[in-house]
mmCIF file of C-alpha atoms in Angstrom:
data_model
loop_
_atom_site.group_PDB
_atom_site.id
_atom_site.type_symbol
_atom_site.label_atom_id
_atom_site.label_comp_id
_atom_site.label_asym_id
_atom_site.label_seq_id
_atom_site.Cartn_x
_atom_site.Cartn_y
_atom_site.Cartn_z
ATOM 1 C CA MET A 11 2.345 -19.323 8.386
ATOM 2 C CA GLN A 12 0.384 -16.645 6.627
ATOM 3 C CA MET A 13 3.135 -14.807 4.782
ATOM 4 C CA VAL A 14 5.072 -17.013 2.406
ATOM 5 C CA HIS A 15 8.223 -16.351 0.472
ATOM 6 C CA ILE A 16 7.481 -16.909 -3.216
ATOM 7 C CA ALA A 17 10.747 -16.001 -4.907
ATOM 8 C CA THR A 18 13.905 -13.933 -4.674
ATOM 9 C CA GLN A 19 16.159 -12.874 -7.527
ATOM 10 C CA THR A 20 19.558 -11.270 -6.933
ATOM 11 C CA LEU A 21 21.347 -9.949 -9.988
ATOM 12 C CA SER A 22 24.848 -11.212 -10.676
ATOM 13 C CA ALA A 23 24.982 -8.959 -13.755
ATOM 14 C CA ASP A 24 23.147 -5.788 -14.740
ATOM 15 C CA ALA A 25 19.592 -6.597 -15.842
ATOM 16 C CA ASN A 26 15.914 -6.259 -15.045
ATOM 17 C CA PHE A 27 13.676 -8.748 -13.280
ATOM 18 C CA VAL A 28 10.888 -11.017 -14.478
ATOM 19 C CA PHE A 29 8.675 -13.080 -12.163
ATOM 20 C CA ASP A 30 6.501 -15.447 -14.142
ATOM 21 C CA ASN A 31 3.958 -18.029 -13.051
ATOM 22 C CA ILE A 32 3.132 -16.154 -9.857
ATOM 23 C CA PRO A 33 1.035 -18.543 -7.735
ATOM 24 C CA GLN A 34 -2.644 -17.666 -7.412
ATOM 25 C CA THR A 35 -2.991 -19.181 -3.967
ATOM 26 C CA TYR A 36 -2.444 -16.035 -1.904
ATOM 27 C CA LYS A 37 -4.547 -13.020 -1.012
ATOM 28 C CA HIS A 38 -2.013 -10.225 -1.448
ATOM 29 C CA LEU A 39 1.506 -9.715 -2.819
ATOM 30 C CA HIS A 40 4.262 -8.039 -0.808
ATOM 31 C CA ILE A 41 7.416 -7.048 -2.700
ATOM 32 C CA ARG A 42 10.713 -5.861 -1.228
ATOM 33 C CA ILE A 43 13.385 -4.407 -3.499
ATOM 34 C CA TYR A 44 16.986 -3.349 -2.974
ATOM 35 C CA GLY A 45 18.103 -1.618 -6.105
ATOM 36 C CA ARG A 46 20.136 0.870 -8.058
ATOM 37 C CA GLY A 47 19.761 1.879 -11.691
ATOM 38 C CA LYS A 48 22.246 2.427 -14.501
ATOM 39 C CA SER A 49 20.969 5.613 -16.150
ATOM 40 C CA ALA A 50 22.165 9.049 -15.116
ATOM 41 C CA PHE A 51 19.572 11.303 -13.503
ATOM 42 C CA THR A 52 20.627 12.795 -10.209
ATOM 43 C CA ASP A 53 17.070 13.190 -8.888
ATOM 44 C CA GLY A 54 16.785 9.417 -8.953
ATOM 45 C CA LEU A 55 15.499 6.669 -11.205
ATOM 46 C CA SER A 56 12.061 5.126 -11.507
ATOM 47 C CA GLN A 57 10.716 1.777 -10.437
ATOM 48 C CA TYR A 58 8.517 0.206 -13.104
ATOM 49 C CA PHE A 59 6.061 -2.668 -12.832
ATOM 50 C CA ALA A 60 4.393 -4.261 -15.839
ATOM 51 C CA CYS A 61 1.652 -6.795 -15.159
ATOM 52 C CA ASN A 62 1.127 -9.865 -17.337
ATOM 53 C CA ASN A 63 3.432 -8.547 -20.045
ATOM 54 C CA ASP A 64 1.160 -5.512 -20.545
ATOM 55 C CA PHE A 65 3.511 -2.798 -21.777
ATOM 56 C CA GLY A 66 0.794 -0.794 -23.452
ATOM 57 C CA GLY A 67 0.139 -3.022 -26.417
ATOM 58 C CA GLY A 68 -3.457 -3.596 -25.384
ATOM 59 C CA GLY A 69 -4.037 0.005 -24.308
ATOM 60 C CA ASN A 70 -2.249 2.193 -21.840
ATOM 61 C CA ASN A 71 -3.729 0.780 -18.673
ATOM 62 C CA TYR A 72 -1.734 2.338 -15.847
ATOM 63 C CA SER A 73 -2.061 5.459 -13.707
ATOM 64 C CA PHE A 74 0.203 6.553 -10.843
ATOM 65 C CA HIS A 75 0.579 9.371 -8.335
ATOM 66 C CA HIS A 76 3.302 10.223 -5.815
ATOM 67 C CA VAL A 77 4.573 12.478 -3.073
ATOM 68 C CA PHE A 78 8.295 13.145 -2.649
ATOM 69 C CA GLY A 79 10.483 14.538 0.078
ATOM 70 C CA TYR A 80 14.082 15.681 -0.157
ATOM 71 C CA GLY A 81 16.459 17.902 1.792
ATOM 72 C CA GLY A 82 14.983 21.088 0.343
ATOM 73 C CA GLY A 83 11.269 20.377 0.624
ATOM 74 C CA SER A 84 8.558 18.249 -0.879
ATOM 75 C CA TYR A 85 6.518 17.990 -4.055
ATOM 76 C CA SER A 86 4.018 15.720 -5.721
ATOM 77 C CA SER A 87 3.267 14.484 -9.188
ATOM 78 C CA GLY A 88 0.950 12.189 -11.024
ATOM 79 C CA TYR A 89 0.168 10.712 -14.400
ATOM 80 C CA ALA A 90 -3.508 10.096 -14.551
ATOM 81 C CA THR A 91 -4.141 8.112 -17.710
ATOM 82 C CA SER A 92 -2.667 6.420 -20.712
ATOM 83 C CA ASN A 93 0.568 5.128 -19.330
ATOM 84 C CA ASN A 94 2.078 1.918 -20.543
ATOM 85 C CA ILE A 95 3.706 0.903 -17.267
ATOM 86 C CA MET A 96 3.261 1.408 -13.513
ATOM 87 C CA SER A 97 5.923 3.889 -12.421
ATOM 88 C CA THR A 98 7.256 5.194 -9.121
ATOM 89 C CA PRO A 99 9.744 7.936 -10.075
ATOM 90 C CA GLN A 100 12.969 8.954 -8.354
ATOM 91 C CA VAL A 101 13.086 6.020 -5.993
ATOM 92 C CA TYR A 102 16.509 4.541 -6.821
ATOM 93 C CA PRO A 103 19.950 6.199 -6.997
ATOM 94 C CA ASP A 104 21.402 6.692 -10.461
ATOM 95 C CA SER A 105 24.770 5.956 -11.999
ATOM 96 C CA THR A 106 26.293 9.203 -10.716
ATOM 97 C CA ALA A 107 25.827 8.220 -7.069
ATOM 98 C CA GLY A 108 28.915 6.997 -5.261
ATOM 99 C CA THR A 109 29.728 3.337 -5.329
ATOM 100 C CA GLY A 110 27.644 1.237 -2.983
ATOM 101 C CA PHE A 111 24.597 3.509 -2.659
ATOM 102 C CA PHE A 112 21.345 1.627 -3.235
ATOM 103 C CA GLY A 113 17.688 2.394 -2.668
ATOM 104 C CA SER A 114 14.898 0.302 -1.209
ATOM 105 C CA THR A 115 11.155 -0.005 -1.784
ATOM 106 C CA VAL A 116 8.275 -1.945 -0.298
ATOM 107 C CA THR A 117 5.241 -2.518 -2.517
ATOM 108 C CA ASP A 118 1.898 -4.058 -1.593
ATOM 109 C CA ILE A 119 -0.613 -5.225 -4.199
ATOM 110 C CA LEU A 120 -3.878 -6.188 -2.524
ATOM 111 C CA ASP A 121 -6.222 -8.753 -4.060
ATOM 112 C CA TYR A 122 -3.786 -9.367 -6.930
ATOM 113 C CA SER A 123 -5.709 -12.451 -8.079
ATOM 114 C CA ASN A 124 -9.210 -10.986 -7.684
ATOM 115 C CA THR A 125 -10.911 -10.897 -11.080
ATOM 116 C CA ASN A 126 -13.597 -8.440 -9.954
ATOM 117 C CA LYS A 127 -11.412 -5.376 -9.477
ATOM 118 C CA TYR A 128 -8.525 -3.393 -10.904
ATOM 119 C CA LYS A 129 -5.196 -3.794 -9.113
ATOM 120 C CA THR A 130 -3.947 -0.971 -6.888
ATOM 121 C CA PHE A 131 -0.304 -0.621 -5.835
ATOM 122 C CA ARG A 132 0.972 1.049 -2.646
ATOM 123 C CA VAL A 133 4.689 1.897 -2.636
ATOM 124 C CA ILE A 134 7.027 3.287 0.023
ATOM 125 C CA GLY A 135 10.677 3.819 -0.821
ATOM 126 C CA GLY A 136 13.728 5.956 -0.673
ATOM 127 C CA TRP A 137 17.470 6.379 -0.978
ATOM 128 C CA ASP A 138 20.244 8.688 0.130
ATOM 129 C CA LYS A 139 23.757 9.237 -1.212
ATOM 130 C CA ASN A 140 25.139 11.624 1.417
ATOM 131 C CA GLY A 141 24.372 14.668 -0.655
ATOM 132 C CA GLY A 142 21.058 13.884 -2.279
ATOM 133 C CA GLY A 143 18.192 11.467 -2.137
ATOM 134 C CA ARG A 144 14.444 11.076 -1.933
ATOM 135 C CA THR A 145 11.689 9.636 0.203
ATOM 136 C CA VAL A 146 8.722 8.554 -1.877
ATOM 137 C CA MET A 147 5.178 7.413 -1.167
ATOM 138 C CA GLY A 148 3.251 6.437 -4.226
ATOM 139 C CA GLY A 149 0.279 4.626 -5.573
ATOM 140 C CA GLY A 150 -0.912 3.429 -8.900
ATOM 141 C CA HIS A 151 -3.223 1.018 -10.569
ATOM 142 C CA TRP A 152 -3.461 -1.385 -13.464
ATOM 143 C CA ARG A 153 -6.844 -1.169 -15.149
ATOM 144 C CA SER A 154 -7.467 -4.855 -15.608
ATOM 145 C CA ASN A 155 -9.602 -7.417 -13.849
ATOM 146 C CA ASN A 156 -7.154 -10.142 -14.781
ATOM 147 C CA ALA A 157 -5.242 -11.881 -12.023
ATOM 148 C CA ILE A 158 -1.574 -10.911 -11.942
ATOM 149 C CA THR A 159 0.444 -13.916 -13.042
ATOM 150 C CA ARG A 160 3.592 -12.156 -14.216
ATOM 151 C CA LEU A 161 5.478 -9.086 -13.007
ATOM 152 C CA ASP A 162 8.280 -7.346 -14.863
ATOM 153 C CA VAL A 163 10.315 -5.117 -12.540
ATOM 154 C CA GLN A 164 12.483 -2.528 -14.258
ATOM 155 C CA THR A 165 14.342 0.707 -13.744
ATOM 156 C CA ASP A 166 15.912 3.244 -16.080
ATOM 157 C CA GLY A 167 18.848 1.639 -17.825
ATOM 158 C CA GLY A 168 18.309 -1.609 -15.941
ATOM 159 C CA PHE A 169 19.237 -2.560 -12.399
ATOM 160 C CA LEU A 170 22.853 -2.732 -11.297
ATOM 161 C CA ALA A 171 24.308 -6.113 -10.307
ATOM 162 C CA GLY A 172 23.643 -6.777 -6.647
ATOM 163 C CA SER A 173 20.086 -5.488 -6.851
ATOM 164 C CA ARG A 174 17.529 -7.842 -5.337
ATOM 165 C CA VAL A 175 13.771 -8.405 -5.544
ATOM 166 C CA SER A 176 11.830 -10.638 -3.150
ATOM 167 C CA ILE A 177 8.154 -11.465 -3.540
ATOM 168 C CA TYR A 178 5.970 -12.769 -0.727
ATOM 169 C CA GLY A 179 2.420 -14.047 -0.683
ATOM 170 C CA VAL A 180 0.078 -13.058 2.120
ATOM 171 C CA ILE A 181 -2.626 -15.590 2.896
ATOM 172 C CA ALA A 182 -6.181 -14.711 3.792
ATOM 173 C CA MET K 14 8.054 -21.289 17.161
ATOM 174 C CA PRO K 15 4.947 -19.322 16.134
ATOM 175 C CA ALA K 16 4.567 -18.073 12.580
ATOM 176 C CA PRO K 17 5.560 -14.399 12.298
ATOM 177 C CA VAL K 18 2.334 -13.318 10.597
ATOM 178 C CA GLU K 19 -1.006 -15.036 11.082
ATOM 179 C CA LEU K 20 -4.445 -14.281 9.700
ATOM 180 C CA ILE K 21 -6.961 -13.523 12.451
ATOM 181 C CA GLN K 22 -10.090 -12.659 10.481
ATOM 182 C CA THR K 23 -11.111 -11.591 6.990
ATOM 183 C CA PHE K 24 -14.236 -10.044 5.462
ATOM 184 C CA THR K 25 -15.318 -9.894 1.830
ATOM 185 C CA VAL K 26 -18.284 -7.613 1.193
ATOM 186 C CA GLY K 27 -21.224 -9.160 -0.657
ATOM 187 C CA SER K 28 -23.538 -7.705 -3.249
ATOM 188 C CA ALA K 29 -25.701 -5.882 -0.677
ATOM 189 C CA GLY K 30 -22.776 -3.823 0.587
ATOM 190 C CA GLN K 31 -21.830 -3.353 4.214
ATOM 191 C CA GLN K 32 -21.431 -0.202 6.300
ATOM 192 C CA ILE K 33 -19.479 -1.527 9.275
ATOM 193 C CA ILE K 34 -16.652 -4.031 9.384
ATOM 194 C CA ASP K 35 -16.172 -5.213 12.952
ATOM 195 C CA PHE K 36 -13.040 -7.006 14.022
ATOM 196 C CA ALA K 37 -14.268 -8.152 17.432
ATOM 197 C CA ASN K 38 -12.582 -10.197 20.135
ATOM 198 C CA ILE K 39 -9.078 -9.617 18.801
ATOM 199 C CA PRO K 40 -6.849 -12.306 20.359
ATOM 200 C CA GLN K 41 -4.383 -10.986 22.920
ATOM 201 C CA THR K 42 -1.621 -13.343 21.862
ATOM 202 C CA TYR K 43 0.427 -11.340 19.368
ATOM 203 C CA SER K 44 2.957 -8.537 19.548
ATOM 204 C CA ASP K 45 1.367 -6.295 16.894
ATOM 205 C CA ILE K 46 -1.679 -6.284 14.641
ATOM 206 C CA CYS K 47 -2.171 -5.100 11.071
ATOM 207 C CA ILE K 48 -5.200 -4.545 8.835
ATOM 208 C CA LEU K 49 -4.989 -4.692 5.041
ATOM 209 C CA ALA K 50 -8.026 -3.336 3.209
ATOM 210 C CA SER K 51 -8.975 -3.036 -0.461
ATOM 211 C CA THR K 52 -12.137 -0.967 -0.503
ATOM 212 C CA ARG K 53 -14.593 1.003 -2.551
ATOM 213 C CA ASN K 54 -17.628 2.960 -1.353
ATOM 214 C CA SER K 55 -21.116 3.429 -2.797
ATOM 215 C CA SER K 56 -21.180 7.174 -2.097
ATOM 216 C CA SER K 57 -19.569 9.923 -4.137
ATOM 217 C CA GLY K 58 -18.149 11.616 -1.075
ATOM 218 C CA SER K 59 -17.343 9.625 1.979
ATOM 219 C CA GLU K 60 -14.675 8.642 4.425
ATOM 220 C CA VAL K 61 -13.825 5.623 6.464
ATOM 221 C CA TYR K 62 -13.682 5.994 10.222
ATOM 222 C CA VAL K 63 -11.741 3.553 12.331
ATOM 223 C CA THR K 64 -12.900 3.242 15.915
ATOM 224 C CA VAL K 65 -11.205 1.203 18.586
ATOM 225 C CA ASN K 66 -12.850 -0.898 21.308
ATOM 226 C CA GLY K 67 -16.389 -0.033 20.247
ATOM 227 C CA SER K 68 -18.067 3.094 18.978
ATOM 228 C CA GLY K 69 -18.097 4.714 22.396
ATOM 229 C CA GLY K 70 -14.881 3.217 23.541
ATOM 230 C CA SER K 71 -12.626 5.683 21.826
ATOM 231 C CA GLY K 72 -14.340 8.740 23.304
ATOM 232 C CA THR K 73 -12.231 11.746 22.409
ATOM 233 C CA ALA K 74 -8.957 10.016 23.109
ATOM 234 C CA ILE K 75 -7.678 9.696 19.565
ATOM 235 C CA SER K 76 -5.386 12.233 17.946
ATOM 236 C CA ASN K 77 -4.456 12.160 14.272
ATOM 237 C CA MET K 78 -1.559 13.574 12.274
ATOM 238 C CA TYR K 79 -1.644 13.520 8.476
ATOM 239 C CA LEU K 80 0.557 14.013 5.473
ATOM 240 C CA ILE K 81 -1.656 14.187 2.388
ATOM 241 C CA SER K 82 -0.910 14.511 -1.312
ATOM 242 C CA ASN K 83 -3.338 14.573 -4.200
ATOM 243 C CA SER K 84 -0.639 14.965 -6.835
ATOM 244 C CA SER K 85 -1.335 18.645 -7.342
ATOM 245 C CA SER K 86 -0.786 19.692 -3.740
ATOM 246 C CA ILE K 87 0.684 18.501 -0.470
ATOM 247 C CA TYR K 88 -0.513 19.465 2.941
ATOM 248 C CA ALA K 89 -0.334 18.325 6.514
ATOM 249 C CA ALA K 90 -3.091 18.391 9.076
ATOM 250 C CA ALA K 91 -3.897 17.339 12.605
ATOM 251 C CA ALA K 92 -7.076 16.429 14.438
ATOM 252 C CA ASN K 93 -6.956 16.179 18.180
ATOM 253 C CA SER K 94 -9.529 14.863 20.657
ATOM 254 C CA ALA K 95 -11.278 12.767 18.053
ATOM 255 C CA ALA K 96 -13.395 9.656 18.446
ATOM 256 C CA ALA K 97 -11.873 7.813 15.534
ATOM 257 C CA ILE K 98 -8.944 7.447 13.218
ATOM 258 C CA TRP K 99 -10.771 9.464 10.614
ATOM 259 C CA GLN K 100 -10.631 10.788 7.088
ATOM 260 C CA THR K 101 -8.659 7.763 6.073
ATOM 261 C CA VAL K 102 -8.341 7.940 2.325
ATOM 262 C CA PHE K 103 -11.073 6.029 0.644
ATOM 263 C CA GLN K 104 -12.132 5.052 -2.850
ATOM 264 C CA THR K 105 -15.590 6.369 -3.760
ATOM 265 C CA THR K 106 -17.835 6.593 -6.792
ATOM 266 C CA ALA K 107 -16.289 10.004 -7.466
ATOM 267 C CA GLN K 108 -13.338 8.069 -8.799
ATOM 268 C CA ALA K 109 -13.137 5.860 -11.835
ATOM 269 C CA ALA K 110 -15.112 2.638 -11.742
ATOM 270 C CA GLY K 111 -13.342 -0.588 -10.962
ATOM 271 C CA ILE K 112 -10.581 0.957 -8.870
ATOM 272 C CA PHE K 113 -10.253 0.023 -5.214
ATOM 273 C CA SER K 114 -8.170 1.692 -2.520
ATOM 274 C CA ASN K 115 -5.142 0.098 -0.885
ATOM 275 C CA MET K 116 -4.745 0.653 2.862
ATOM 276 C CA GLN K 117 -2.645 -0.671 5.702
ATOM 277 C CA ILE K 118 -3.193 0.046 9.405
ATOM 278 C CA TYR K 119 -0.376 -1.112 11.680
ATOM 279 C CA CYS K 120 -0.685 -1.095 15.479
ATOM 280 C CA PRO K 121 2.360 -2.235 17.467
ATOM 281 C CA ASN K 122 2.054 -3.186 21.128
ATOM 282 C CA TYR K 123 -1.735 -3.299 20.824
ATOM 283 C CA LYS K 124 -2.200 -5.084 24.149
ATOM 284 C CA SER K 125 0.128 -2.918 26.208
ATOM 285 C CA THR K 126 -0.937 -0.651 29.058
ATOM 286 C CA THR K 127 0.592 2.393 27.394
ATOM 287 C CA ASN K 128 -0.994 4.609 24.740
ATOM 288 C CA LYS K 129 -1.512 2.956 21.347
ATOM 289 C CA ILE K 130 -0.066 4.156 18.057
ATOM 290 C CA PHE K 131 -1.590 3.443 14.660
ATOM 291 C CA MET K 132 0.422 3.940 11.485
ATOM 292 C CA VAL K 133 -1.746 4.218 8.382
ATOM 293 C CA GLU K 134 -0.617 4.167 4.752
ATOM 294 C CA SER K 135 -3.410 4.583 2.262
ATOM 295 C CA ILE K 136 -3.813 5.071 -1.449
ATOM 296 C CA ALA K 137 -6.871 6.152 -3.408
ATOM 297 C CA GLU K 138 -6.281 5.887 -7.133
ATOM 298 C CA ASP K 139 -7.996 7.498 -10.077
ATOM 299 C CA THR K 140 -7.614 8.392 -13.719
ATOM 300 C CA THR K 141 -7.400 12.084 -12.800
ATOM 301 C CA GLN K 142 -4.720 14.006 -10.978
ATOM 302 C CA THR K 143 -6.838 15.363 -8.166
ATOM 303 C CA GLY K 144 -8.977 12.290 -7.660
ATOM 304 C CA ALA K 145 -6.025 10.262 -6.479
ATOM 305 C CA GLN K 146 -4.608 10.697 -3.025
ATOM 306 C CA GLN K 147 -1.778 9.358 -0.908
ATOM 307 C CA ARG K 148 -2.119 9.649 2.822
ATOM 308 C CA LEU K 149 0.332 8.864 5.603
ATOM 309 C CA MET K 150 -1.087 9.037 9.108
ATOM 310 C CA ALA K 151 0.010 8.568 12.674
ATOM 311 C CA SER K 152 -2.791 8.279 15.200
ATOM 312 C CA ALA K 153 -2.548 7.856 18.946
ATOM 313 C CA LEU K 154 -5.149 6.442 21.304
ATOM 314 C CA ALA K 155 -4.754 7.560 24.898
ATOM 315 C CA THR K 156 -5.749 4.475 26.825
ATOM 316 C CA SER K 157 -4.182 1.872 29.039
ATOM 317 C CA SER K 158 -6.650 -0.732 27.791
ATOM 318 C CA PRO K 159 -5.615 -3.281 25.196
ATOM 319 C CA VAL K 160 -7.071 -3.098 21.712
ATOM 320 C CA THR K 161 -9.746 -5.782 21.722
ATOM 321 C CA SER K 162 -11.776 -4.647 18.722
ATOM 322 C CA MET K 163 -11.528 -2.350 15.712
ATOM 323 C CA GLN K 164 -14.361 -1.154 13.526
ATOM 324 C CA LEU K 165 -14.047 0.288 10.019
ATOM 325 C CA ILE K 166 -17.127 2.393 9.282
ATOM 326 C CA ALA K 167 -18.244 3.950 6.003
ATOM 327 C CA ALA K 168 -19.350 7.431 7.027
ATOM 328 C CA ASN K 169 -21.804 7.591 4.114
ATOM 329 C CA GLY K 170 -23.027 4.829 1.883
ATOM 330 C CA VAL K 171 -21.621 1.356 2.247
ATOM 331 C CA PHE K 172 -18.524 -0.573 1.357
ATOM 332 C CA GLN K 173 -19.178 -2.004 -2.075
ATOM 333 C CA GLN K 174 -19.096 -5.593 -3.204
ATOM 334 C CA TYR K 175 -15.615 -7.120 -3.477
ATOM 335 C CA SER K 176 -14.159 -4.833 -0.821
ATOM 336 C CA THR K 177 -11.907 -6.928 1.398
ATOM 337 C CA PHE K 178 -10.605 -6.459 4.942
ATOM 338 C CA SER K 179 -8.069 -8.725 6.638
ATOM 339 C CA LEU K 180 -6.716 -8.545 10.184
ATOM 340 C CA TYR K 181 -3.326 -10.111 10.902
ATOM 341 C CA GLY K 182 -1.472 -10.837 14.100
ATOM 342 C CA ILE K 183 2.284 -10.308 14.075
ATOM 343 C CA ASN K 184 4.611 -12.176 16.421
ATOM 344 C CA LYS K 185 7.981 -10.956 17.615
#
């Protein structure tokens, strides 16, 4: 078996996610998320990753760039430097969406334990609420050679109960 | 019951760099194959070409369709009658040091007698807006032959040290 389930957290109450003590025995990390946020922003809420508890205290070490599609067209955006968290905007439905609408993302972090390179994220995600939604492809990086041992997964206002995050290790 | 995802072969580039990564003699025992690559190139302007079944084996039978975003613009392009899955987004020395790209190439039904499809998701990151790029590609290879080898080729320069390439077999 070359792809191993590391952990799954399903929220029984509104909250964010923390995965600590991530094993260093795999080559890559593969993360699947089913989520919805609690803030109100009809264009959609962001997915945030913080690595190793780095929320900007040691320097703003994240950059991220994205392309979006919606019913009326497409657009792109990016934040090149000096960000305190890895963000993928507008990828989860907000509190104004009808009950039961969730979004989903798949994130791959290659060579997450390699201490010779920065860590680059690749994210695909989207949501629809029958009257709005987004498809998103994004990337970003954490400017650190440290192995990723902890991931905080957040959204605006916190995730709604029922949201789920699963992390897998890919062996090489 | 076979494992759903199995490692077939992996390469890690050494200090001398390497221009060609050759996944040869791909086993014909899986349903699909997938390549995960974390790369950086020694040139300031380069691309990675992916050929199938040898450098001459692809001929002009590959066609490529792209959706590309560099955070300040979005565009789509096509390249027909090509010899390779080409212009795959690629991290070069034009982008900030230490950052590596994040790429996935997925080929379902790689041993079938019908045309082959390659789905490519790739991210080049940077600390500037225009230096980063997200690319989504669909490439078709018109051949009834199975995919027995794939080569990733740095068009200029070489893949730098710590670049990694892993080929996986995926079972039903």
